[in-house]
């Protein structure tokens, strides 16, 4: 337990140091005290940093884009209604038919096709890989029920046995690795889905 606390403290310390180091990248330089060649290189590096930051800028969502996204449901309903009207059928009756289902699916795909792939594919991948990680975690870190003794009169005695790691360090490292893999998988899948 002490070793686990030490690892957690070391991890917390290293993460905080990395964050402090990232914040320390913003420094001021007195160009008057540098020679001209070095000052020119510093100015050029600062300009390159500004150009790189401009390229990374997150695009802003405009009101028209938000309205367009909000109108998807209305557009979908209008398209299904227009298709049903062209066939001289009420919308409720039309959607209940196989042709209505296909028409609804194609219209839905027209409006949200690319986003559906990201949502469905990302969710399926997340569930599949997450369940593999969880299954591995269960094998190595959750005690398994084992039959210890089967006595007379069909009396069975069970015991809960943990996986036998070579050392507690190996057990701790395995738990951290499982957690990190799941967190990284979750972040990647959130980026893909959203």
mmCIF file of C-alpha atoms in Angstrom:
data_model
loop_
_atom_site.group_PDB
_atom_site.id
_atom_site.type_symbol
_atom_site.label_atom_id
_atom_site.label_comp_id
_atom_site.label_asym_id
_atom_site.label_seq_id
_atom_site.Cartn_x
_atom_site.Cartn_y
_atom_site.Cartn_z
ATOM 1 C CA UNK A 1 0.000 0.000 0.000
ATOM 2 C CA UNK A 2 2.861 2.342 0.833
ATOM 3 C CA UNK A 3 4.377 1.667 -2.552
ATOM 4 C CA UNK A 4 1.089 2.498 -4.288
ATOM 5 C CA UNK A 5 0.907 5.789 -2.382
ATOM 6 C CA UNK A 6 4.480 6.575 -3.415
ATOM 7 C CA UNK A 7 3.678 5.886 -7.067
ATOM 8 C CA UNK A 8 0.540 8.033 -6.899
ATOM 9 C CA UNK A 9 2.496 10.870 -5.263
ATOM 10 C CA UNK A 10 5.277 10.599 -7.853
ATOM 11 C CA UNK A 11 2.722 10.641 -10.664
ATOM 12 C CA UNK A 12 0.975 13.675 -9.208
ATOM 13 C CA UNK A 13 4.309 15.446 -8.776
ATOM 14 C CA UNK A 14 5.464 14.672 -12.326
ATOM 15 C CA UNK A 15 2.168 15.813 -13.855
ATOM 16 C CA UNK A 16 2.292 19.066 -11.908
ATOM 17 C CA UNK A 17 5.916 19.603 -12.991
ATOM 18 C CA UNK A 18 4.972 19.035 -16.638
ATOM 19 C CA UNK A 19 2.172 21.573 -16.314
ATOM 20 C CA UNK A 20 4.515 24.060 -14.653
ATOM 21 C CA UNK A 21 7.067 23.498 -17.399
ATOM 22 C CA UNK A 22 4.425 24.163 -20.047
ATOM 23 C CA UNK A 23 3.531 27.445 -18.352
ATOM 24 C CA UNK A 24 7.212 28.374 -18.052
ATOM 25 C CA UNK A 25 7.524 28.462 -21.844
ATOM 26 C CA UNK A 26 6.233 32.033 -21.815
ATOM 27 C CA UNK A 27 9.328 34.118 -21.091
ATOM 28 C CA UNK A 28 10.446 37.618 -21.961
ATOM 29 C CA UNK A 29 13.829 38.321 -23.498
ATOM 30 C CA UNK A 30 15.640 41.658 -23.450
ATOM 31 C CA UNK A 31 16.859 41.851 -27.057
ATOM 32 C CA UNK A 32 19.077 44.847 -26.295
ATOM 33 C CA UNK A 33 21.459 42.645 -24.309
ATOM 34 C CA UNK A 34 21.877 40.076 -27.116
ATOM 35 C CA UNK A 35 24.078 40.282 -30.195
ATOM 36 C CA UNK A 36 22.280 41.083 -33.456
ATOM 37 C CA UNK A 37 22.366 37.550 -34.932
ATOM 38 C CA UNK A 38 20.930 35.952 -31.817
ATOM 39 C CA UNK A 39 18.292 38.693 -31.476
ATOM 40 C CA UNK A 40 17.234 38.088 -35.101
ATOM 41 C CA UNK A 41 16.894 34.350 -34.409
ATOM 42 C CA UNK A 42 14.802 35.035 -31.294
ATOM 43 C CA UNK A 43 12.472 37.349 -33.231
ATOM 44 C CA UNK A 44 12.153 34.768 -36.015
ATOM 45 C CA UNK A 45 11.335 32.031 -33.481
ATOM 46 C CA UNK A 46 8.660 34.222 -31.857
ATOM 47 C CA UNK A 47 7.092 34.896 -35.260
ATOM 48 C CA UNK A 48 7.081 31.157 -36.039
ATOM 49 C CA UNK A 49 5.358 30.467 -32.721
ATOM 50 C CA UNK A 50 2.672 33.075 -33.484
ATOM 51 C CA UNK A 51 2.098 31.567 -36.952
ATOM 52 C CA UNK A 52 1.773 28.082 -35.454
ATOM 53 C CA UNK A 53 -0.722 29.325 -32.849
ATOM 54 C CA UNK A 54 -2.817 30.959 -35.574
ATOM 55 C CA UNK A 55 -2.964 27.677 -37.496
ATOM 56 C CA UNK A 56 -4.184 25.813 -34.405
ATOM 57 C CA UNK A 57 -6.987 28.295 -33.699
ATOM 58 C CA UNK A 58 -10.323 26.527 -33.184
ATOM 59 C CA UNK A 59 -12.946 27.564 -35.721
ATOM 60 C CA UNK A 60 -15.821 29.471 -34.176
ATOM 61 C CA UNK A 61 -19.365 28.307 -34.718
ATOM 62 C CA UNK A 62 -21.447 31.016 -36.309
ATOM 63 C CA UNK A 63 -25.117 31.630 -35.702
ATOM 64 C CA UNK A 64 -25.963 30.420 -39.199
ATOM 65 C CA UNK A 65 -24.119 27.123 -38.603
ATOM 66 C CA UNK A 66 -25.908 26.606 -35.298
ATOM 67 C CA UNK A 67 -29.248 27.343 -36.972
ATOM 68 C CA UNK A 68 -28.403 24.928 -39.779
ATOM 69 C CA UNK A 69 -27.641 22.175 -37.271
ATOM 70 C CA UNK A 70 -30.790 22.940 -35.289
ATOM 71 C CA UNK A 71 -32.925 22.741 -38.441
ATOM 72 C CA UNK A 72 -31.876 19.170 -39.280
ATOM 73 C CA UNK A 73 -34.903 17.641 -37.530
ATOM 74 C CA UNK A 74 -37.296 20.039 -39.214
ATOM 75 C CA UNK A 75 -35.706 19.374 -42.606
ATOM 76 C CA UNK A 76 -35.974 15.637 -42.041
ATOM 77 C CA UNK A 77 -39.668 15.875 -41.162
ATOM 78 C CA UNK A 78 -40.324 18.135 -44.159
ATOM 79 C CA UNK A 79 -38.571 15.716 -46.516
ATOM 80 C CA UNK A 80 -40.508 12.695 -45.231
ATOM 81 C CA UNK A 81 -43.757 14.673 -45.416
ATOM 82 C CA UNK A 82 -43.026 15.773 -48.992
ATOM 83 C CA UNK A 83 -42.254 12.191 -50.015
ATOM 84 C CA UNK A 84 -45.495 10.961 -48.453
ATOM 85 C CA UNK A 85 -47.471 13.787 -50.072
ATOM 86 C CA UNK A 86 -46.021 12.937 -53.477
ATOM 87 C CA UNK A 87 -47.277 9.387 -53.013
ATOM 88 C CA UNK A 88 -50.688 10.627 -51.762
ATOM 89 C CA UNK A 89 -50.293 8.821 -48.444
ATOM 90 C CA UNK A 90 -50.384 10.153 -44.898
ATOM 91 C CA UNK A 91 -47.004 10.388 -43.203
ATOM 92 C CA UNK A 92 -47.863 7.948 -40.397
ATOM 93 C CA UNK A 93 -49.054 5.302 -42.850
ATOM 94 C CA UNK A 94 -46.092 5.936 -45.148
ATOM 95 C CA UNK A 95 -43.471 5.533 -42.425
ATOM 96 C CA UNK A 96 -45.004 2.192 -41.374
ATOM 97 C CA UNK A 97 -44.373 0.650 -44.807
ATOM 98 C CA UNK A 98 -41.024 -0.886 -45.853
ATOM 99 C CA UNK A 99 -40.684 1.726 -48.591
ATOM 100 C CA UNK A 100 -41.321 4.426 -46.003
ATOM 101 C CA UNK A 101 -38.608 3.020 -43.769
ATOM 102 C CA UNK A 102 -36.142 3.019 -46.663
ATOM 103 C CA UNK A 103 -37.109 6.545 -47.675
ATOM 104 C CA UNK A 104 -36.756 7.724 -44.084
ATOM 105 C CA UNK A 105 -33.359 6.007 -43.814
ATOM 106 C CA UNK A 106 -32.083 7.613 -47.032
ATOM 107 C CA UNK A 107 -33.348 11.060 -46.059
ATOM 108 C CA UNK A 108 -31.862 10.670 -42.581
ATOM 109 C CA UNK A 109 -28.572 9.571 -44.157
ATOM 110 C CA UNK A 110 -28.614 12.581 -46.473
ATOM 111 C CA UNK A 111 -28.798 14.986 -43.543
ATOM 112 C CA UNK A 112 -26.603 13.178 -40.992
ATOM 113 C CA UNK A 113 -24.636 10.536 -42.925
ATOM 114 C CA UNK A 114 -21.032 11.434 -42.119
ATOM 115 C CA UNK A 115 -21.800 12.133 -38.463
ATOM 116 C CA UNK A 116 -23.591 8.802 -38.067
ATOM 117 C CA UNK A 117 -20.462 6.870 -39.064
ATOM 118 C CA UNK A 118 -18.413 8.685 -36.429
ATOM 119 C CA UNK A 119 -21.034 8.180 -33.712
ATOM 120 C CA UNK A 120 -21.857 4.536 -34.460
ATOM 121 C CA UNK A 121 -18.310 3.455 -35.321
ATOM 122 C CA UNK A 122 -16.788 5.284 -32.380
ATOM 123 C CA UNK A 123 -19.332 3.899 -29.933
ATOM 124 C CA UNK A 124 -18.940 0.316 -31.168
ATOM 125 C CA UNK A 125 -15.137 0.581 -31.057
ATOM 126 C CA UNK A 126 -15.284 2.134 -27.596
ATOM 127 C CA UNK A 127 -17.510 -0.644 -26.253
ATOM 128 C CA UNK A 128 -15.464 -3.428 -27.884
ATOM 129 C CA UNK A 129 -12.026 -2.208 -26.795
ATOM 130 C CA UNK A 130 -13.307 -1.048 -23.410
ATOM 131 C CA UNK A 131 -14.757 -4.496 -22.707
ATOM 132 C CA UNK A 132 -11.422 -6.115 -23.650
ATOM 133 C CA UNK A 133 -9.597 -3.808 -21.224
ATOM 134 C CA UNK A 134 -12.211 -4.457 -18.517
ATOM 135 C CA UNK A 135 -11.972 -8.247 -19.042
ATOM 136 C CA UNK A 136 -8.185 -8.083 -18.732
ATOM 137 C CA UNK A 137 -8.514 -5.952 -15.582
ATOM 138 C CA UNK A 138 -10.945 -8.484 -14.083
ATOM 139 C CA UNK A 139 -8.553 -11.367 -14.742
ATOM 140 C CA UNK A 140 -5.566 -9.677 -13.147
ATOM 141 C CA UNK A 141 -7.037 -7.540 -10.353
ATOM 142 C CA UNK A 142 -10.394 -8.878 -9.196
ATOM 143 C CA UNK A 143 -10.178 -12.037 -7.067
ATOM 144 C CA UNK A 144 -11.571 -15.141 -8.787
ATOM 145 C CA UNK A 145 -13.736 -17.728 -7.016
ATOM 146 C CA UNK A 146 -11.916 -21.095 -6.858
ATOM 147 C CA UNK A 147 -13.012 -24.446 -5.433
ATOM 148 C CA UNK A 148 -10.754 -25.199 -2.474
ATOM 149 C CA UNK A 149 -12.373 -28.238 -0.849
ATOM 150 C CA UNK A 150 -15.119 -30.655 -1.750
ATOM 151 C CA UNK A 151 -16.007 -32.565 1.371
ATOM 152 C CA UNK A 152 -18.420 -35.307 2.217
ATOM 153 C CA UNK A 153 -22.083 -34.739 1.561
ATOM 154 C CA UNK A 154 -21.344 -32.567 -1.437
ATOM 155 C CA UNK A 155 -20.186 -29.679 0.733
ATOM 156 C CA UNK A 156 -18.063 -27.355 -1.350
ATOM 157 C CA UNK A 157 -15.786 -24.704 -0.005
ATOM 158 C CA UNK A 158 -14.735 -21.806 -2.175
ATOM 159 C CA UNK A 159 -12.014 -19.252 -1.743
ATOM 160 C CA UNK A 160 -11.298 -16.031 -3.582
ATOM 161 C CA UNK A 161 -7.835 -16.046 -5.121
ATOM 162 C CA UNK A 162 -5.982 -13.126 -6.651
ATOM 163 C CA UNK A 163 -3.775 -13.453 -9.706
ATOM 164 C CA UNK A 164 -0.204 -14.240 -8.622
ATOM 165 C CA UNK A 165 1.995 -11.386 -9.793
ATOM 166 C CA UNK A 166 5.776 -11.618 -9.390
ATOM 167 C CA UNK A 167 5.697 -8.625 -7.045
ATOM 168 C CA UNK A 168 3.449 -5.885 -5.737
ATOM 169 C CA UNK A 169 5.216 -3.471 -8.083
ATOM 170 C CA UNK A 170 4.079 -5.568 -11.032
ATOM 171 C CA UNK A 171 0.505 -5.551 -9.695
ATOM 172 C CA UNK A 172 0.583 -1.757 -9.286
ATOM 173 C CA UNK A 173 2.096 -1.207 -12.718
ATOM 174 C CA UNK A 174 -0.537 -3.463 -14.276
ATOM 175 C CA UNK A 175 -3.359 -1.532 -12.586
ATOM 176 C CA UNK A 176 -1.893 1.782 -13.736
ATOM 177 C CA UNK A 177 -1.419 0.446 -17.280
ATOM 178 C CA UNK A 178 -5.034 -0.745 -17.446
ATOM 179 C CA UNK A 179 -6.283 2.614 -16.180
ATOM 180 C CA UNK A 180 -4.120 4.616 -18.570
ATOM 181 C CA UNK A 181 -5.179 2.466 -21.536
ATOM 182 C CA UNK A 182 -8.848 2.944 -20.703
ATOM 183 C CA UNK A 183 -8.474 6.707 -20.209
ATOM 184 C CA UNK A 184 -6.560 7.093 -23.493
ATOM 185 C CA UNK A 185 -9.134 4.949 -25.313
ATOM 186 C CA UNK A 186 -11.951 7.044 -23.845
ATOM 187 C CA UNK A 187 -10.340 10.325 -24.877
ATOM 188 C CA UNK A 188 -9.652 9.102 -28.425
ATOM 189 C CA UNK A 189 -13.196 7.774 -28.813
ATOM 190 C CA UNK A 190 -14.685 11.024 -27.481
ATOM 191 C CA UNK A 191 -12.684 12.927 -30.093
ATOM 192 C CA UNK A 192 -13.903 10.579 -32.834
ATOM 193 C CA UNK A 193 -17.534 10.652 -31.707
ATOM 194 C CA UNK A 194 -17.817 14.369 -31.058
#
